PDB file of C-alpha atoms in Angstrom:
ATOM      1  CA  MET A 154     -42.528  17.945  22.194  1.00 96.00           C
ATOM      2  CA  LEU A 155     -40.553  19.937  24.732  1.00 98.00           C
ATOM      3  CA  THR A 156     -40.802  18.951  28.390  1.00 98.00           C
ATOM      4  CA  ILE A 157     -39.464  21.631  30.717  1.00 98.00           C
ATOM      5  CA  SER A 158     -39.775  22.513  34.396  1.00 98.00           C
ATOM      6  CA  GLN A 159     -41.793  25.524  35.550  1.00 98.00           C
ATOM      7  CA  ASP A 160     -38.644  26.819  37.260  1.00 98.00           C
ATOM      8  CA  LEU A 161     -36.703  26.952  33.963  1.00 98.00           C
ATOM      9  CA  VAL A 162     -39.630  28.576  32.139  1.00 98.00           C
ATOM     10  CA  ASP A 163     -39.713  31.232  34.870  1.00 97.00           C
ATOM     11  CA  LYS A 164     -35.953  31.815  34.533  1.00 98.00           C
ATOM     12  CA  ILE A 165     -36.136  32.243  30.746  1.00 98.00           C
ATOM     13  CA  VAL A 166     -39.078  34.637  31.044  1.00 98.00           C
ATOM     14  CA  ALA A 167     -37.397  36.615  33.850  1.00 97.00           C
ATOM     15  CA  HIS A 168     -34.204  36.981  31.781  1.00 98.00           C
ATOM     16  CA  SER A 169     -36.230  38.105  28.761  1.00 97.00           C
ATOM     17  CA  ARG A 170     -38.144  40.680  30.830  1.00 97.00           C
ATOM     18  CA  ALA A 171     -34.962  41.937  32.502  1.00 97.00           C
ATOM     19  CA  ASP A 172     -33.220  42.609  29.176  1.00 96.00           C
ATOM     20  CA  HIS A 173     -36.266  44.159  27.503  1.00 96.00           C
ATOM     21  CA  PRO A 174     -36.248  46.280  25.306  1.00 95.00           C
ATOM     22  CA  ASP A 175     -33.160  44.397  24.074  1.00 96.00           C
ATOM     23  CA  GLU A 176     -33.426  40.787  22.966  1.00 96.00           C
ATOM     24  CA  ALA A 177     -32.259  38.253  25.551  1.00 97.00           C
ATOM     25  CA  CYS A 178     -30.676  34.907  24.694  1.00 97.00           C
ATOM     26  CA  GLY A 179     -29.256  31.815  26.326  1.00 98.00           C
ATOM     27  CA  VAL A 180     -29.013  28.073  26.548  1.00 98.00           C
ATOM     28  CA  ILE A 181     -30.441  25.304  28.701  1.00 98.00           C
ATOM     29  CA  ALA A 182     -27.956  22.463  28.755  1.00 98.00           C
ATOM     30  CA  GLY A 183     -28.833  18.855  29.452  1.00 97.00           C
ATOM     31  CA  PRO A 184     -27.163  15.442  29.363  1.00 97.00           C
ATOM     32  CA  LEU A 185     -26.194  14.320  25.838  1.00 93.00           C
ATOM     33  CA  GLY A 186     -29.013  12.512  24.087  1.00 93.00           C
ATOM     34  CA  SER A 187     -31.390  12.909  27.058  1.00 96.00           C
ATOM     35  CA  ASP A 188     -33.542  15.712  25.602  1.00 97.00           C
ATOM     36  CA  ARG A 189     -33.855  16.953  29.216  1.00 97.00           C
ATOM     37  CA  PRO A 190     -33.208  20.683  29.719  1.00 98.00           C
ATOM     38  CA  GLU A 191     -31.546  21.079  33.131  1.00 98.00           C
ATOM     39  CA  ARG A 192     -28.822  23.739  33.445  1.00 98.00           C
ATOM     40  CA  PHE A 193     -29.787  27.381  32.862  1.00 98.00           C
ATOM     41  CA  ILE A 194     -27.079  29.429  31.118  1.00 98.00           C
ATOM     42  CA  PRO A 195     -28.088  33.021  30.345  1.00 98.00           C
ATOM     43  CA  MET A 196     -25.826  34.475  27.640  1.00 98.00           C
ATOM     44  CA  ALA A 197     -24.870  38.052  26.848  1.00 97.00           C
ATOM     45  CA  ASN A 198     -26.431  39.458  23.696  1.00 97.00           C
ATOM     46  CA  ALA A 199     -23.295  40.791  21.995  1.00 96.00           C
ATOM     47  CA  GLU A 200     -25.502  42.980  19.785  1.00 94.00           C
ATOM     48  CA  ARG A 201     -27.391  44.611  22.707  1.00 95.00           C
ATOM     49  CA  SER A 202     -30.182  45.260  20.279  1.00 95.00           C
ATOM     50  CA  PRO A 203     -33.992  45.266  20.331  1.00 94.00           C
ATOM     51  CA  THR A 204     -34.054  43.579  16.918  1.00 93.00           C
ATOM     52  CA  PHE A 205     -31.089  41.212  16.820  1.00 94.00           C
ATOM     53  CA  TYR A 206     -29.141  38.863  19.041  1.00 95.00           C
ATOM     54  CA  ARG A 207     -25.829  37.109  18.762  1.00 96.00           C
ATOM     55  CA  PHE A 208     -23.955  35.066  21.349  1.00 97.00           C
ATOM     56  CA  ASP A 209     -20.616  36.632  22.206  1.00 96.00           C
ATOM     57  CA  SER A 210     -18.224  34.301  20.382  1.00 96.00           C
ATOM     58  CA  LEU A 211     -15.736  33.888  23.242  1.00 97.00           C
ATOM     59  CA  GLU A 212     -18.444  33.317  25.836  1.00 98.00           C
ATOM     60  CA  GLN A 213     -19.963  30.752  23.484  1.00 97.00           C
ATOM     61  CA  LEU A 214     -16.632  28.920  23.196  1.00 97.00           C
ATOM     62  CA  ARG A 215     -16.333  28.752  27.000  1.00 97.00           C
ATOM     63  CA  VAL A 216     -19.906  27.531  27.436  1.00 97.00           C
ATOM     64  CA  TRP A 217     -19.713  24.959  24.610  1.00 95.00           C
ATOM     65  CA  ARG A 218     -16.428  23.580  26.018  1.00 93.00           C
ATOM     66  CA  GLU A 219     -17.949  23.353  29.467  1.00 96.00           C
ATOM     67  CA  MET A 220     -20.921  21.426  28.062  1.00 95.00           C
ATOM     68  CA  ASP A 221     -18.507  19.149  26.211  1.00 89.00           C
ATOM     69  CA  ASP A 222     -16.555  18.465  29.423  1.00 90.00           C
ATOM     70  CA  ARG A 223     -19.776  17.653  31.278  1.00 95.00           C
ATOM     71  CA  ASP A 224     -21.173  15.446  28.473  1.00 93.00           C
ATOM     72  CA  GLU A 225     -23.965  17.920  27.888  1.00 95.00           C
ATOM     73  CA  GLU A 226     -25.460  19.528  24.816  1.00 93.00           C
ATOM     74  CA  PRO A 227     -27.603  22.602  24.192  1.00 96.00           C
ATOM     75  CA  VAL A 228     -31.076  21.097  24.657  1.00 97.00           C
ATOM     76  CA  ILE A 229     -32.697  24.535  24.393  1.00 98.00           C
ATOM     77  CA  ILE A 230     -31.491  27.682  22.655  1.00 98.00           C
ATOM     78  CA  TYR A 231     -33.761  30.542  23.648  1.00 98.00           C
ATOM     79  CA  HIS A 232     -34.152  34.162  22.715  1.00 97.00           C
ATOM     80  CA  SER A 233     -36.756  36.863  23.016  1.00 96.00           C
ATOM     81  CA  HIS A 234     -38.562  39.013  20.509  1.00 95.00           C
ATOM     82  CA  THR A 235     -39.419  42.368  22.013  1.00 95.00           C
ATOM     83  CA  ALA A 236     -42.018  43.743  19.616  1.00 94.00           C
ATOM     84  CA  THR A 237     -43.198  40.800  17.521  1.00 93.00           C
ATOM     85  CA  GLU A 238     -44.697  37.382  18.119  1.00 94.00           C
ATOM     86  CA  ALA A 239     -42.723  34.450  19.505  1.00 96.00           C
ATOM     87  CA  TYR A 240     -42.157  32.856  16.095  1.00 96.00           C
ATOM     88  CA  PRO A 241     -38.820  32.325  14.282  1.00 96.00           C
ATOM     89  CA  SER A 242     -37.917  35.120  11.871  1.00 95.00           C
ATOM     90  CA  ARG A 243     -36.137  34.613   8.568  1.00 94.00           C
ATOM     91  CA  THR A 244     -32.866  35.509  10.295  1.00 93.00           C
ATOM     92  CA  ASP A 245     -33.544  33.018  13.096  1.00 95.00           C
ATOM     93  CA  ILE A 246     -34.139  30.290  10.535  1.00 95.00           C
ATOM     94  CA  SER A 247     -31.046  31.072   8.484  1.00 92.00           C
ATOM     95  CA  TYR A 248     -28.815  30.860  11.559  1.00 92.00           C
ATOM     96  CA  ALA A 249     -30.394  27.822  13.212  1.00 93.00           C
ATOM     97  CA  SER A 250     -27.714  25.153  13.212  1.00 89.00           C
ATOM     98  CA  GLU A 251     -28.094  22.929  16.243  1.00 88.00           C
ATOM     99  CA  PRO A 252     -30.113  20.031  14.827  1.00 84.00           C
ATOM    100  CA  ASN A 253     -30.864  18.548  18.255  1.00 88.00           C
ATOM    101  CA  ALA A 254     -31.940  21.792  19.922  1.00 95.00           C
ATOM    102  CA  HIS A 255     -35.375  23.059  20.784  1.00 98.00           C
ATOM    103  CA  TYR A 256     -35.524  26.704  19.719  1.00 97.00           C
ATOM    104  CA  VAL A 257     -37.559  28.510  22.353  1.00 98.00           C
ATOM    105  CA  LEU A 258     -38.946  31.958  21.636  1.00 97.00           C
ATOM    106  CA  VAL A 259     -40.409  34.325  24.188  1.00 97.00           C
ATOM    107  CA  SER A 260     -42.159  37.544  23.286  1.00 96.00           C
ATOM    108  CA  THR A 261     -41.990  40.437  25.724  1.00 96.00           C
ATOM    109  CA  ARG A 262     -44.187  42.735  23.617  1.00 95.00           C
ATOM    110  CA  ASP A 263     -47.028  42.460  26.146  1.00 94.00           C
ATOM    111  CA  GLU A 264     -46.146  43.233  29.772  1.00 91.00           C
ATOM    112  CA  ASP A 265     -48.976  41.166  31.185  1.00 91.00           C
ATOM    113  CA  LYS A 266     -48.985  38.156  28.907  1.00 93.00           C
ATOM    114  CA  VAL A 267     -46.282  35.519  28.434  1.00 89.00           C
ATOM    115  CA  GLU A 268     -45.741  34.057  24.983  1.00 96.00           C
ATOM    116  CA  PHE A 269     -43.505  30.998  25.303  1.00 97.00           C
ATOM    117  CA  ARG A 270     -43.251  28.723  22.251  1.00 98.00           C
ATOM    118  CA  SER A 271     -40.862  26.028  21.069  1.00 98.00           C
ATOM    119  CA  PHE A 272     -39.753  25.033  17.577  1.00 98.00           C
ATOM    120  CA  ARG A 273     -37.550  22.619  15.736  1.00 97.00           C
ATOM    121  CA  ILE A 274     -35.643  24.253  12.910  1.00 95.00           C
ATOM    122  CA  LEU A 275     -34.068  21.779  10.495  1.00 92.00           C
ATOM    123  CA  GLU A 276     -32.602  22.796   7.152  1.00 88.00           C
ATOM    124  CA  GLY A 277     -34.784  25.868   6.966  1.00 91.00           C
ATOM    125  CA  VAL A 278     -38.016  24.130   7.952  1.00 95.00           C
ATOM    126  CA  VAL A 279     -39.773  25.350  11.105  1.00 96.00           C
ATOM    127  CA  THR A 280     -41.996  22.983  13.068  1.00 97.00           C
ATOM    128  CA  GLU A 281     -43.767  24.205  16.175  1.00 98.00           C
ATOM    129  CA  GLU A 282     -44.006  21.663  18.971  1.00 98.00           C
ATOM    130  CA  GLU A 283     -46.048  21.229  22.099  1.00 98.00           C
ATOM    131  CA  VAL A 284     -44.549  22.569  25.340  1.00 98.00           C
ATOM    132  CA  VAL A 285     -45.273  20.495  28.427  1.00 98.00           C
ATOM    133  CA  ILE A 286     -44.470  22.308  31.659  1.00 97.00           C
ATOM    134  CA  VAL A 287     -43.868  20.102  34.674  1.00 97.00           C
ATOM    135  CA  PRO A 288     -43.473  21.163  38.333  1.00 94.00           C
TER     136      PRO A 288
ATOM    137  CA  MET B 255       2.042  16.082  14.830  1.00 64.00           C
ATOM    138  CA  ALA B 256      -0.936  17.789  13.336  1.00 91.00           C
ATOM    139  CA  ILE B 257      -3.572  20.344  14.145  1.00 97.00           C
ATOM    140  CA  GLU B 258      -6.722  19.121  15.842  1.00 97.00           C
ATOM    141  CA  VAL B 259      -9.931  20.501  14.394  1.00 97.00           C
ATOM    142  CA  ARG B 260     -13.037  20.208  16.564  1.00 95.00           C
ATOM    143  CA  ILE B 261     -16.170  19.733  14.502  1.00 95.00           C
ATOM    144  CA  PRO B 262     -19.680  20.817  15.563  1.00 91.00           C
ATOM    145  CA  THR B 263     -22.623  18.380  15.438  1.00 87.00           C
ATOM    146  CA  ILE B 264     -24.063  19.887  12.271  1.00 88.00           C
ATOM    147  CA  LEU B 265     -20.860  19.280  10.260  1.00 94.00           C
ATOM    148  CA  ARG B 266     -20.124  15.763  11.512  1.00 94.00           C
ATOM    149  CA  THR B 267     -21.879  14.347   8.449  1.00 95.00           C
ATOM    150  CA  TYR B 268     -18.645  15.276   6.651  1.00 97.00           C
ATOM    151  CA  THR B 269     -16.385  13.558   9.198  1.00 97.00           C
ATOM    152  CA  ASP B 270     -18.205  10.224   9.593  1.00 96.00           C
ATOM    153  CA  GLY B 271     -19.486  11.437  12.930  1.00 94.00           C
ATOM    154  CA  ALA B 272     -16.052  12.312  14.352  1.00 95.00           C
ATOM    155  CA  LYS B 273     -16.028  15.145  16.912  1.00 92.00           C
ATOM    156  CA  ALA B 274     -12.418  15.999  16.133  1.00 95.00           C
ATOM    157  CA  VAL B 275     -10.204  15.380  13.114  1.00 97.00           C
ATOM    158  CA  ASN B 276      -6.614  16.185  12.208  1.00 97.00           C
ATOM    159  CA  ALA B 277      -5.430  18.424   9.409  1.00 97.00           C
ATOM    160  CA  GLU B 278      -2.323  20.299   8.367  1.00 96.00           C
ATOM    161  CA  GLY B 279      -1.395  23.685   7.015  1.00 96.00           C
ATOM    162  CA  ALA B 280       0.581  26.844   7.713  1.00 97.00           C
ATOM    163  CA  THR B 281      -2.430  29.134   7.785  1.00 97.00           C
ATOM    164  CA  LEU B 282      -6.103  28.666   8.542  1.00 97.00           C
ATOM    165  CA  SER B 283      -6.793  28.910   4.821  1.00 97.00           C
ATOM    166  CA  ASP B 284      -4.330  26.048   4.083  1.00 97.00           C
ATOM    167  CA  LEU B 285      -5.802  24.039   6.923  1.00 97.00           C
ATOM    168  CA  ILE B 286      -9.325  24.357   5.518  1.00 98.00           C
ATOM    169  CA  GLY B 287      -7.952  23.329   2.106  1.00 97.00           C
ATOM    170  CA  ASP B 288      -6.445  20.205   3.665  1.00 97.00           C
ATOM    171  CA  LEU B 289      -9.707  19.495   5.534  1.00 97.00           C
ATOM    172  CA  GLU B 290     -11.545  19.639   2.194  1.00 98.00           C
ATOM    173  CA  VAL B 291      -9.202  16.985   0.747  1.00 97.00           C
ATOM    174  CA  ARG B 292      -9.834  14.713   3.723  1.00 97.00           C
ATOM    175  CA  HIS B 293     -13.544  15.524   4.146  1.00 98.00           C
ATOM    176  CA  PRO B 294     -14.936  16.701   0.810  1.00 97.00           C
ATOM    177  CA  GLY B 295     -17.755  19.233   1.031  1.00 97.00           C
ATOM    178  CA  ILE B 296     -16.795  20.714   4.378  1.00 97.00           C
ATOM    179  CA  LYS B 297     -14.998  23.755   2.936  1.00 97.00           C
ATOM    180  CA  GLU B 298     -18.066  25.405   1.485  1.00 95.00           C
ATOM    181  CA  ARG B 299     -19.756  25.198   4.875  1.00 95.00           C
ATOM    182  CA  LEU B 300     -16.908  27.243   6.349  1.00 97.00           C
ATOM    183  CA  VAL B 301     -15.941  29.805   3.723  1.00 96.00           C
ATOM    184  CA  ASP B 302     -17.391  31.648   0.751  1.00 94.00           C
ATOM    185  CA  GLU B 303     -15.842  34.089  -1.738  1.00 91.00           C
ATOM    186  CA  ALA B 304     -15.804  36.804   0.920  1.00 90.00           C
ATOM    187  CA  GLY B 305     -13.961  34.704   3.510  1.00 93.00           C
ATOM    188  CA  LEU B 306     -15.238  32.968   6.607  1.00 95.00           C
ATOM    189  CA  ARG B 307     -18.989  32.501   6.551  1.00 93.00           C
ATOM    190  CA  ARG B 308     -20.861  34.673   9.010  1.00 89.00           C
ATOM    191  CA  PHE B 309     -22.778  31.630  10.243  1.00 88.00           C
ATOM    192  CA  VAL B 310     -19.685  30.010  11.733  1.00 94.00           C
ATOM    193  CA  ASN B 311     -17.219  30.914  14.432  1.00 97.00           C
ATOM    194  CA  VAL B 312     -13.693  29.561  14.075  1.00 98.00           C
ATOM    195  CA  TYR B 313     -11.305  29.663  17.013  1.00 98.00           C
ATOM    196  CA  LEU B 314      -7.577  29.137  17.187  1.00 98.00           C
ATOM    197  CA  ASN B 315      -7.023  27.762  20.683  1.00 96.00           C
ATOM    198  CA  ASP B 316      -8.895  30.321  22.828  1.00 94.00           C
ATOM    199  CA  GLU B 317      -9.217  33.151  20.310  1.00 97.00           C
ATOM    200  CA  ASP B 318     -11.816  33.946  17.673  1.00 97.00           C
ATOM    201  CA  VAL B 319      -9.859  34.071  14.390  1.00 97.00           C
ATOM    202  CA  ARG B 320     -11.877  37.159  13.391  1.00 94.00           C
ATOM    203  CA  PHE B 321      -9.844  38.972  16.049  1.00 94.00           C
ATOM    204  CA  LEU B 322      -6.605  37.438  14.752  1.00 96.00           C
ATOM    205  CA  GLY B 323      -5.879  37.331  11.040  1.00 93.00           C
ATOM    206  CA  GLY B 324      -9.005  35.653   9.682  1.00 95.00           C
ATOM    207  CA  LEU B 325      -8.205  33.042   7.044  1.00 96.00           C
ATOM    208  CA  GLY B 326      -4.584  34.228   6.960  1.00 96.00           C
ATOM    209  CA  THR B 327      -4.047  33.405  10.644  1.00 97.00           C
ATOM    210  CA  PRO B 328      -0.891  31.272  11.028  1.00 97.00           C
ATOM    211  CA  VAL B 329      -1.459  27.855  12.599  1.00 97.00           C
ATOM    212  CA  ALA B 330       1.092  25.356  13.889  1.00 96.00           C
ATOM    213  CA  ASP B 331       1.383  21.755  15.031  1.00 95.00           C
ATOM    214  CA  GLY B 332      -0.181  21.332  18.439  1.00 95.00           C
ATOM    215  CA  ASP B 333      -2.782  24.060  17.928  1.00 97.00           C
ATOM    216  CA  THR B 334      -6.458  23.310  18.283  1.00 97.00           C
ATOM    217  CA  VAL B 335      -8.946  24.836  15.885  1.00 97.00           C
ATOM    218  CA  THR B 336     -12.577  24.783  17.019  1.00 97.00           C
ATOM    219  CA  VAL B 337     -15.529  25.347  14.714  1.00 97.00           C
ATOM    220  CA  LEU B 338     -18.878  26.330  16.235  1.00 96.00           C
ATOM    221  CA  PRO B 339     -22.049  27.468  14.520  1.00 94.00           C
ATOM    222  CA  ALA B 340     -22.706  31.129  15.349  1.00 94.00           C
ATOM    223  CA  VAL B 341     -25.859  31.478  17.432  1.00 95.00           C
ATOM    224  CA  ALA B 342     -27.731  34.535  16.278  1.00 95.00           C
ATOM    225  CA  GLY B 343     -31.040  35.780  14.981  1.00 93.00           C
ATOM    226  CA  GLY B 344     -33.496  38.567  15.331  1.00 84.00           C
ATOM    227  CA  MET B 345     -37.014  39.700  14.734  1.00 76.00           C
ATOM    228  CA  ARG B 346     -36.699  40.322  10.988  1.00 75.00           C
TER     229      ARG B 346
END
């Protein structure tokens, strides 16, 4: 189960809408071991593509070091799909390598409807989980 | 002195949970060879026949080694090598 504030959900959705038709991506950091997403970190999509995303490697190094210094970890890794459902693709699954992270997917294919779903991806196995949004 | 190698969560099963380990070598390729001796199994998570795996980013200090010399990048005592899983994906 993912518990997340409405404010952070709104930020992820706003970032995804703003970058549409390209895929948007980012991280929500939280205290190590807490499973609490707290700090919103939108990342550049180095691919600037409607079908693919990749964190810029140098930006990722800076952000991961900063989390390390603050005793944080990536509680959520999010990205958007712009024309398909909010479900991990084969590529998403093959790259997923943060065992403690919730992988959040947003679909921006429908302007009026928000698709916001969360998954665990462990050794190639995808498990959808409940998302509980708190004020 | 040695070279500090920072290990991401997903590879700490090879380092008994350690976040950072020491290794030696004159190039990144040598260093990964030495890491394999100390932490068997870790090498194949970092490289394949073609070179560095596309699923990992390796940094020498503040630079991505893909922008330096890849596996041939010279390394020296006092350097820090950081390994991070690449974060990527897409709709297909």
